[in-house]
Coordinates of C-alpha atoms and ligand atoms in Angstrom, one line a residue:
M1422 CA -14.1 -25.6 -5.6
I1423 CA -11.7 -26.9 -8.6
K1424 CA -12.0 -24.6 -11.3
K1425 CA -11.0 -25.8 -14.9
I1426 CA -9.2 -23.2 -17.0
E1427 CA -8.5 -23.8 -20.8
R1428 CA -5.9 -21.8 -22.9
A1429 CA -8.1 -18.6 -24.0
S1430 CA -8.2 -18.1 -27.8
R1431 CA -8.2 -14.0 -27.4
L1432 CA -8.5 -11.4 -23.9
E1433 CA -10.7 -8.5 -24.9
G1434 CA -12.8 -5.8 -22.9
K1435 CA -13.1 -3.7 -20.4
V1436 CA -12.7 -4.5 -16.7
A1437 CA -14.4 -2.7 -13.7
L1438 CA -12.1 -3.2 -10.7
P1439 CA -13.2 -4.1 -7.4
G1440 CA -12.5 -1.5 -4.8
D1441 CA -9.5 -1.3 -3.1
K1442 CA -9.0 -4.1 -0.7
S1443 CA -6.6 -1.6 1.4
I1444 CA -8.8 1.7 1.3
T1445 CA -11.3 -0.1 2.2
H1446 CA -10.3 -1.2 5.5
R1447 CA -9.0 1.8 6.3
A1448 CA -12.1 3.7 5.4
I1449 CA -14.1 1.1 7.6
I1450 CA -11.7 1.5 10.7
L1451 CA -11.2 5.0 10.6
N1452 CA -14.7 5.9 10.1
S1453 CA -15.8 3.8 12.7
I1454 CA -13.8 5.7 15.3
A1455 CA -14.7 9.3 13.9
A1456 CA -17.4 11.4 14.7
G1457 CA -20.2 11.4 12.0
D1458 CA -21.6 9.4 9.6
A1459 CA -19.7 8.5 6.1
T1460 CA -21.0 6.7 2.9
L1461 CA -18.2 4.5 1.2
S1462 CA -18.9 3.9 -2.4
N1463 CA -17.0 1.0 -4.1
Y1464 CA -16.4 -0.7 -1.0
L1465 CA -15.0 -4.3 -1.7
P1466 CA -17.2 -7.0 -0.7
G1467 CA -14.7 -9.6 0.0
A1468 CA -14.1 -12.0 3.1
D1469 CA -10.9 -9.6 4.0
C1470 CA -13.1 -6.4 4.5
L1471 CA -15.8 -8.3 5.7
S1472 CA -14.1 -9.6 8.5
T1473 CA -12.7 -5.6 9.4
I1474 CA -16.7 -4.9 9.0
N1475 CA -17.6 -7.7 11.8
C1476 CA -15.2 -6.9 14.1
L1477 CA -15.8 -3.0 14.2
R1478 CA -19.4 -3.9 14.6
A1479 CA -18.5 -5.8 17.6
L1480 CA -16.6 -2.9 19.1
G1481 CA -19.9 -0.8 18.6
A1482 CA -19.7 0.5 15.4
A1483 CA -22.8 0.5 13.2
I1484 CA -22.3 -0.5 9.5
E1485 CA -24.9 -0.7 7.0
E1486 CA -25.0 -1.8 3.6
L1487 CA -26.5 0.3 0.9
P1488 CA -28.4 -1.5 -1.9
S1489 CA -26.2 0.3 -4.5
S1490 CA -24.4 -0.9 -7.4
P1491 CA -21.8 -0.7 -7.2
P1492 CA -21.6 -1.7 -3.8
G1493 CA -22.0 1.0 -0.8
L1494 CA -21.3 0.9 2.8
M1495 CA -22.8 3.8 5.5
V1496 CA -20.5 3.8 8.5
H1497 CA -22.2 5.5 11.6
G1498 CA -18.8 6.3 13.3
A1499 CA -18.5 5.8 17.3
G1500 CA -16.1 9.0 17.8
T1501 CA -17.8 11.0 20.6
R1502 CA -18.8 7.8 22.7
G1503 CA -15.8 5.7 21.8
L1504 CA -16.0 1.7 21.0
K1505 CA -17.1 -0.7 23.4
E1506 CA -15.5 -3.9 25.0
P1507 CA -16.4 -6.8 22.8
V1508 CA -18.3 -9.4 24.0
N1509 CA -16.6 -12.3 22.6
V1510 CA -13.3 -13.3 20.8
L1511 CA -12.8 -11.2 17.3
D1512 CA -12.2 -12.9 14.3
A1513 CA -9.9 -11.3 11.6
G1514 CA -10.7 -14.5 9.5
N1515 CA -7.8 -14.6 6.8
S1516 CA -6.7 -11.0 6.9
G1517 CA -3.5 -9.7 7.9
T1518 CA -4.6 -6.2 7.6
T1519 CA -7.5 -6.5 10.0
I1520 CA -5.6 -8.5 13.0
R1521 CA -2.8 -5.7 12.6
L1522 CA -4.4 -2.8 12.1
L1523 CA -7.3 -3.3 14.9
T1524 CA -4.4 -4.9 17.5
G1525 CA -3.1 -0.9 17.1
L1526 CA -6.3 0.6 17.4
L1527 CA -7.3 -1.2 20.5
A1528 CA -3.7 -1.1 22.5
A1529 CA -5.4 2.4 23.5
Q1530 CA -8.7 1.4 24.2
P1531 CA -10.0 1.6 27.5
F1532 CA -11.3 -2.1 27.9
F1533 CA -10.5 -6.0 27.3
S1534 CA -10.3 -7.6 23.6
V1535 CA -9.0 -10.8 22.1
I1536 CA -8.2 -11.1 18.2
T1537 CA -7.6 -14.2 16.2
G1538 CA -7.7 -15.2 12.4
D1539 CA -7.7 -18.9 10.8
D1540 CA -4.6 -21.3 10.5
S1541 CA -2.9 -19.0 7.9
L1542 CA -3.1 -15.7 9.9
R1543 CA -2.6 -17.6 12.9
S1544 CA 0.9 -18.6 12.0
R1545 CA 2.0 -15.5 10.9
P1546 CA 4.3 -13.0 12.6
M1547 CA 2.7 -10.4 15.2
G1548 CA 5.5 -9.7 17.4
R1549 CA 7.0 -6.9 14.6
V1550 CA 3.6 -5.1 16.3
I1551 CA 3.5 -6.4 19.9
Q1552 CA 7.1 -4.8 20.2
P1553 CA 7.0 -1.5 18.9
L1554 CA 3.1 -1.4 20.7
R1555 CA 4.9 -2.7 24.3
L1556 CA 7.5 0.1 23.8
M1557 CA 4.4 3.1 23.7
G1558 CA 3.4 1.2 27.0
A1559 CA 0.4 -1.0 25.9
Q1560 CA -0.3 -4.3 27.4
V1561 CA -0.9 -7.0 24.4
W1562 CA -0.1 -10.8 24.7
G1563 CA 0.4 -13.8 22.3
R1564 CA 1.0 -17.5 21.6
G1565 CA 4.5 -18.4 20.8
S1566 CA 6.2 -16.1 23.1
D1567 CA 4.0 -13.5 22.3
S1568 CA 4.8 -13.9 18.4
L1569 CA 1.4 -15.4 17.1
A1570 CA -2.2 -14.9 17.3
P1571 CA -4.8 -15.3 19.3
L1572 CA -3.8 -11.8 21.0
A1573 CA -5.0 -10.7 24.0
I1574 CA -5.2 -6.7 24.7
K1575 CA -5.9 -5.3 27.9
G1576 CA -6.3 -1.4 26.3
Q1577 CA -3.6 1.2 28.4
P1578 CA -3.1 5.1 28.2
L1579 CA -0.3 5.1 25.5
K1580 CA 2.4 7.4 24.9
G1581 CA 4.3 8.2 21.6
I1582 CA 7.5 6.6 20.3
T1583 CA 10.0 7.3 17.9
Y1584 CA 10.7 4.3 16.1
S1585 CA 12.2 2.6 13.0
L1586 CA 9.9 0.0 11.6
P1587 CA 12.3 -3.2 11.0
V1588 CA 10.5 -3.8 7.9
A1589 CA 8.8 -1.9 4.9
S1590 CA 5.2 -2.7 5.8
A1591 CA 1.8 -0.4 5.9
Q1592 CA 0.0 -3.2 8.4
L1593 CA 2.7 -2.7 11.1
K1594 CA 3.2 1.4 10.3
S1595 CA -0.9 2.0 10.2
A1596 CA -0.8 0.0 13.6
L1597 CA 1.7 2.2 15.4
L1598 CA -0.6 5.0 13.9
L1599 CA -3.8 3.9 14.9
A1600 CA -2.1 3.2 18.6
G1601 CA -0.6 6.7 18.3
L1602 CA -3.8 8.6 18.0
F1603 CA -4.9 8.1 21.6
A1604 CA -1.1 8.3 22.5
Q1605 CA 0.3 11.3 24.6
G1606 CA 2.7 13.1 22.9
S1607 CA 4.0 12.6 18.8
T1608 CA 4.7 9.5 17.0
T1609 CA 7.5 9.0 14.8
L1610 CA 8.1 6.7 12.7
T1611 CA 11.0 5.8 10.1
E1612 CA 10.6 3.0 7.2
P1613 CA 13.2 1.3 5.8
A1614 CA 11.0 1.8 2.3
L1615 CA 8.1 3.4 1.5
S1616 CA 5.1 1.4 1.7
R1617 CA 1.5 2.2 0.5
D1618 CA 0.3 5.4 2.5
H1619 CA -3.0 5.0 2.5
T1620 CA -3.6 5.4 6.4
E1621 CA -1.6 8.7 6.1
R1622 CA -3.7 10.2 3.4
Q1623 CA -7.3 9.4 4.9
L1624 CA -5.8 10.4 8.1
R1625 CA -4.9 14.1 6.6
A1626 CA -8.2 14.1 5.2
M1627 CA -10.3 13.5 8.3
G1628 CA -8.5 16.2 10.2
A1629 CA -5.1 14.0 11.8
R1630 CA -2.3 15.9 12.6
I1631 CA 0.3 13.8 10.3
R1632 CA 3.5 15.0 8.5
Q1633 CA 5.2 12.7 6.2
E1634 CA 8.4 13.3 4.8
G1635 CA 9.5 10.4 2.1
K1636 CA 10.0 7.6 4.7
H1637 CA 9.4 9.8 8.0
I1638 CA 6.1 10.2 9.6
V1639 CA 4.9 12.2 12.5
L1640 CA 2.0 11.7 14.2
K1641 CA 0.3 14.4 16.6
P1642 CA -2.7 12.5 18.9
L1643 CA -6.2 12.9 18.0
S1644 CA -6.8 16.4 20.3
S1645 CA -10.8 15.6 19.1
P1646 CA -12.1 12.9 16.9
L1647 CA -11.2 12.3 13.6
K1648 CA -13.9 13.9 11.0
A1649 CA -16.0 11.4 8.8
L1650 CA -15.0 11.5 5.7
D1651 CA -16.8 9.6 2.5
V1652 CA -15.0 7.9 0.1
N1653 CA -15.2 7.0 -3.4
I1654 CA -13.0 3.9 -3.2
P1655 CA -11.2 3.6 -6.5
G1656 CA -10.6 0.1 -8.2
D1657 CA -7.6 -2.1 -6.9
L1658 CA -4.8 -2.4 -8.7
S1659 CA -3.7 -5.3 -7.2
A1660 CA -6.8 -6.9 -8.6
G1661 CA -5.9 -5.4 -11.9
A1662 CA -2.5 -7.1 -11.6
Y1663 CA -4.3 -10.2 -12.9
W1664 CA -5.1 -8.5 -16.3
L1665 CA -2.1 -6.8 -16.7
V1666 CA -0.3 -9.1 -16.9
A1667 CA -2.6 -11.5 -18.7
G1668 CA -3.2 -9.1 -21.2
A1669 CA 0.8 -8.5 -21.7
I1670 CA 1.2 -12.4 -22.1
H1671 CA -1.7 -13.3 -24.4
P1672 CA -0.9 -13.0 -28.1
K1673 CA -4.1 -12.1 -28.9
A1674 CA -5.0 -9.1 -26.1
K1675 CA -6.3 -5.9 -25.2
I1676 CA -7.9 -5.0 -21.8
V1677 CA -8.4 -2.0 -20.6
I1678 CA -9.0 -2.1 -16.7
L1679 CA -11.4 0.9 -15.8
N1680 CA -11.0 3.4 -12.4
C1681 CA -8.1 2.0 -10.8
G1682 CA -5.9 3.4 -8.2
V1683 CA -2.5 4.2 -9.1
N1684 CA -1.3 5.4 -6.1
P1685 CA 2.8 5.9 -6.2
T1686 CA 3.3 3.5 -3.4
R1687 CA 1.4 0.4 -5.3
T1688 CA 2.1 1.2 -9.2
G1689 CA 5.7 -0.7 -8.9
I1690 CA 3.5 -3.5 -10.8
L1691 CA 3.1 -0.9 -14.2
D1692 CA 6.9 -0.2 -13.2
A1693 CA 7.9 -4.1 -13.5
L1694 CA 5.6 -4.7 -16.4
T1695 CA 6.9 -1.3 -18.3
A1696 CA 10.6 -2.2 -18.2
M1697 CA 9.8 -6.1 -19.2
G1698 CA 8.2 -4.4 -22.2
G1699 CA 4.5 -4.9 -21.3
K1700 CA 2.6 -2.5 -23.9
I1701 CA 0.8 -0.6 -21.2
R1702 CA -1.2 3.0 -21.3
L1703 CA -2.5 5.4 -18.6
L1704 CA -5.6 6.4 -20.1
N1705 CA -8.1 9.7 -18.6
Q1706 CA -5.7 10.3 -15.2
R1707 CA -7.4 12.0 -12.5
T1708 CA -7.7 12.5 -8.4
E1709 CA -10.8 11.2 -6.4
G1710 CA -10.7 11.4 -2.8
G1711 CA -7.1 12.2 -2.2
E1712 CA -6.2 9.0 -4.3
P1713 CA -4.5 9.1 -8.3
V1714 CA -6.7 7.3 -10.4
A1715 CA -6.7 6.2 -13.8
D1716 CA -8.2 3.6 -16.5
I1717 CA -5.2 1.2 -17.8
Q1718 CA -5.0 -0.3 -21.4
V1719 CA -2.3 -3.3 -22.0
E1720 CA -2.2 -5.3 -25.3
S1721 CA 0.0 -8.4 -26.2
S1722 CA 3.4 -7.4 -25.7
E1723 CA 7.5 -9.5 -25.9
L1724 CA 7.9 -9.1 -22.5
A1725 CA 11.8 -9.5 -21.3
G1726 CA 13.4 -11.2 -18.2
T1727 CA 14.1 -8.1 -15.5
E1728 CA 15.3 -7.5 -11.9
L1729 CA 13.6 -7.0 -8.7
R1730 CA 15.2 -6.0 -6.1
G1731 CA 15.5 -2.9 -3.5
E1732 CA 13.2 -0.1 -2.9
I1733 CA 10.7 -1.3 -5.4
I1734 CA 9.7 -5.0 -3.5
P1735 CA 6.9 -3.1 -1.4
R1736 CA 5.3 -1.3 -4.4
I1737 CA 5.1 -4.8 -5.7
I1738 CA 5.0 -6.9 -3.0
D1739 CA 1.3 -8.4 -3.2
E1740 CA 1.8 -8.2 -7.8
I1741 CA 4.9 -10.3 -7.1
P1742 CA 3.2 -14.2 -8.0
V1743 CA 1.6 -12.8 -10.8
L1744 CA 5.1 -11.1 -11.8
A1745 CA 6.6 -14.5 -11.7
V1746 CA 3.9 -15.6 -14.6
A1747 CA 4.7 -12.9 -16.4
A1748 CA 8.5 -13.9 -16.2
C1749 CA 7.7 -17.4 -17.3
C1750 CA 6.4 -16.3 -20.1
A1751 CA 9.4 -13.5 -20.7
R1752 CA 12.5 -14.1 -22.6
G1753 CA 15.3 -14.5 -20.3
K1754 CA 15.9 -14.6 -16.8
T1755 CA 13.9 -12.4 -14.0
V1756 CA 15.9 -12.1 -11.0
I1757 CA 13.5 -11.2 -7.7
R1758 CA 15.6 -10.3 -4.3
D1759 CA 15.0 -8.7 -1.0
A1760 CA 11.7 -9.9 -0.4
A1761 CA 11.7 -12.5 2.0
E1762 CA 8.6 -10.8 3.0
L1763 CA 6.6 -13.2 0.7
R1764 CA 7.2 -16.3 3.1
V1765 CA 5.1 -14.9 5.8
K1766 CA 2.2 -13.8 3.6
E1767 CA -0.9 -16.1 3.4
S1768 CA 1.6 -18.7 2.4
D1769 CA 4.6 -19.1 1.8
R1770 CA 4.4 -17.2 -1.9
I1771 CA 7.9 -17.7 -2.8
A1772 CA 7.7 -22.0 -2.2
T1773 CA 3.8 -22.1 -3.3
T1774 CA 4.6 -19.8 -6.3
S1775 CA 7.3 -21.9 -7.3
A1776 CA 6.2 -25.1 -6.7
E1777 CA 2.7 -24.7 -8.7
L1778 CA 4.8 -23.2 -11.5
R1779 CA 7.1 -25.7 -12.1
K1780 CA 4.3 -28.4 -12.1
M1781 CA 3.2 -26.0 -15.2
G1782 CA 6.6 -26.7 -16.7
A1783 CA 8.1 -23.5 -15.6
R1784 CA 12.0 -23.4 -14.4
I1785 CA 11.8 -21.4 -10.9
E1786 CA 15.1 -21.7 -8.8
E1787 CA 13.8 -20.4 -5.0
L1788 CA 16.0 -18.1 -3.2
P1789 CA 15.5 -17.2 0.6
D1790 CA 14.7 -13.7 -0.3
G1791 CA 13.3 -14.2 -4.0
M1792 CA 13.5 -16.3 -6.9
I1793 CA 15.3 -16.4 -10.0
I1794 CA 12.8 -17.3 -13.4
H1795 CA 14.4 -19.0 -16.3
G1796 CA 11.3 -17.5 -19.0
G1797 CA 10.7 -18.7 -22.0
Q1798 CA 9.6 -22.3 -21.6
P1799 CA 6.4 -22.8 -22.5
L1800 CA 3.6 -23.4 -19.8
K1801 CA 1.5 -26.4 -19.8
G1802 CA -2.0 -27.3 -18.6
A1803 CA -1.7 -29.2 -14.8
A1804 CA -3.7 -30.0 -11.8
V1805 CA -2.3 -27.1 -9.4
E1806 CA -3.3 -25.5 -6.1
S1807 CA -4.2 -22.7 -4.5
H1808 CA -2.8 -23.3 -1.0
G1809 CA -5.9 -21.2 0.3
D1810 CA -3.6 -18.3 -1.3
H1811 CA -6.1 -15.9 -3.1
R1812 CA -3.3 -14.2 -4.7
L1813 CA -1.7 -17.7 -6.0
A1814 CA -5.1 -18.6 -7.3
M1815 CA -5.6 -15.6 -9.8
S1816 CA -1.9 -16.1 -10.7
L1817 CA -2.3 -19.5 -11.6
A1818 CA -5.6 -19.0 -13.7
V1819 CA -3.7 -16.1 -15.4
A1820 CA -0.5 -18.6 -16.3
A1821 CA -3.3 -21.4 -17.4
L1822 CA -4.8 -18.7 -19.9
V1823 CA -1.7 -19.3 -22.1
A1824 CA -0.6 -22.8 -20.9
E1825 CA -1.1 -26.1 -23.5
G1826 CA -4.3 -28.0 -22.6
K1827 CA -6.2 -27.6 -19.3
T1828 CA -5.5 -26.7 -15.9
T1829 CA -7.5 -27.2 -12.4
V1830 CA -7.2 -25.0 -9.7
R1831 CA -7.5 -26.8 -6.5
D1832 CA -9.4 -24.4 -3.6
A1833 CA -10.2 -21.6 -6.3
G1834 CA -12.5 -20.3 -4.1
A1835 CA -9.8 -18.4 -2.0
V1836 CA -10.1 -15.7 -4.5
S1837 CA -13.1 -14.3 -2.8
I1838 CA -10.7 -13.0 -0.2
S1839 CA -10.1 -10.0 -2.5
Y1840 CA -11.7 -10.3 -5.5
P1841 CA -15.3 -12.5 -5.1
A1842 CA -16.2 -11.6 -9.3
F1843 CA -12.8 -13.3 -10.5
W1844 CA -13.5 -16.0 -12.5
Q1845 CA -16.8 -14.5 -14.1
H1846 CA -14.6 -11.4 -14.8
L1847 CA -11.5 -14.0 -16.4
E1848 CA -14.9 -15.7 -18.1
A1849 CA -16.0 -12.4 -19.6
L1850 CA -12.7 -11.4 -20.7
T1851 CA -12.0 -15.0 -22.7
G1852 CA -15.4 -14.9 -24.5
H1853 CA -17.2 -17.6 -22.2
R1854 CA -19.8 -15.3 -20.4
R1855 CA -21.4 -11.8 -20.8
G1856 CA -20.1 -9.3 -18.4
A1857 CA -17.3 -7.3 -18.9
S1858 CA -18.3 -5.5 -22.1
P1859 CA -16.4 -5.7 -25.2
L1860 CA -13.8 -2.9 -26.3
Ligands
S3P1279 C1 -1.5 -4.3 3.0 C2 -0.1 -4.3 3.5 C3 0.7 -5.3 2.8 C4 -0.1 -6.0 1.9 C5 -1.0 -6.9 2.1 C6 -2.4 -5.3 2.4 C7 -2.3 -3.0 3.7 O1 1.1 -6.2 4.0 O2 1.0 -7.3 1.7 O3 -2.1 -7.5 1.3 O4 -3.4 -3.0 3.6 O5 -1.7 -2.6 4.6 P1 2.1 -5.7 5.0 O6 2.3 -4.3 5.3 O7 2.5 -6.6 6.0 O8 3.3 -5.8 3.6

């Protein structure tokens, strides 16, 4: 799909965000191994989460879509009888969270399974999961000397380990916690920097014995199945990030994103934009289902360049492409470092973000672990492409809203991975379609 986008004359409205992708994956997986039934409301029906649902169905969990708005799911957990051997290869599609979390879970189940994904996922590193799982006694093999999917997993009794993660990755941490639930003895993990902690929060709420102090986690194995947990899934701040940046860089903008998760392990985008001079206000702050939630208002802002490195990086890891757009529109220089992980996302996001924004007139230098963005060059419409990467497609659309002239985004359908209603919401905010209510 090719999408044409013109510069917007104004951006105004309220947006009901899709459910958080990370929380949706975890609520499906953990409730599938729990005892009892759970209702998930406002789950994300994006392609990545549908991959997780299909894999869990193939493993014997019964998952029903509820005819509700926002979308709901009923998960009938397999906790007491256990998961079953899948009769075919499991397909994680484009989703790193699906393949990594399920590899941890499957390593401890008493059966054989194979899991794979699309071209992008089959090029992403899996050795980081396989190596510590092997230390736990797991039998997992992969292509490329056990570094790439497809992965073959022969479930084994596992033992807990004490392990320092080489990267701040919530996917890796969660894979090891899922394996640790079924291991003998405690699993003790230390992260180099704090990554998103949704797995820890849900596990605690479902009765697991888990203790977390900063970057250290100790998990004791399950003595009985997890308790099913109903979850009202908050809006995805990583989806809201596109509107936060669009609102900040557009000269005539006022946008409110509603019911948005503001878990501190995810709010780096708010810190970064505020440090750049973004006019952002948190309204109606509350806690729902163990996760902090707020409405967030953004208005047209005069942004200035900043430096983003170190501990903030895991807290903005998915928002860096759209922060690069903000940096293009900011006065002065923005330096992003310590973000080499971007090279192994759905695309090499340092290379693809730099290349596509340069086509729109941006001045960006690529670094091995980040970018230097020289802001203040007016963006101009261009023919750009998403490289099949949902976050790049949406970031380029945001850039197009302030660029002079017309932009075309090739492979724009990639947004369905995490934000199927993205193009409708964009049209509503620009006044080209009804759907997002005006302020
Ligand atoms: C995710 C963790 C992050 C993030 C991804 C979702 C998760 O990946 O980039 O979009 O749900 O755990 P890493 O944990 O590999 O950094």
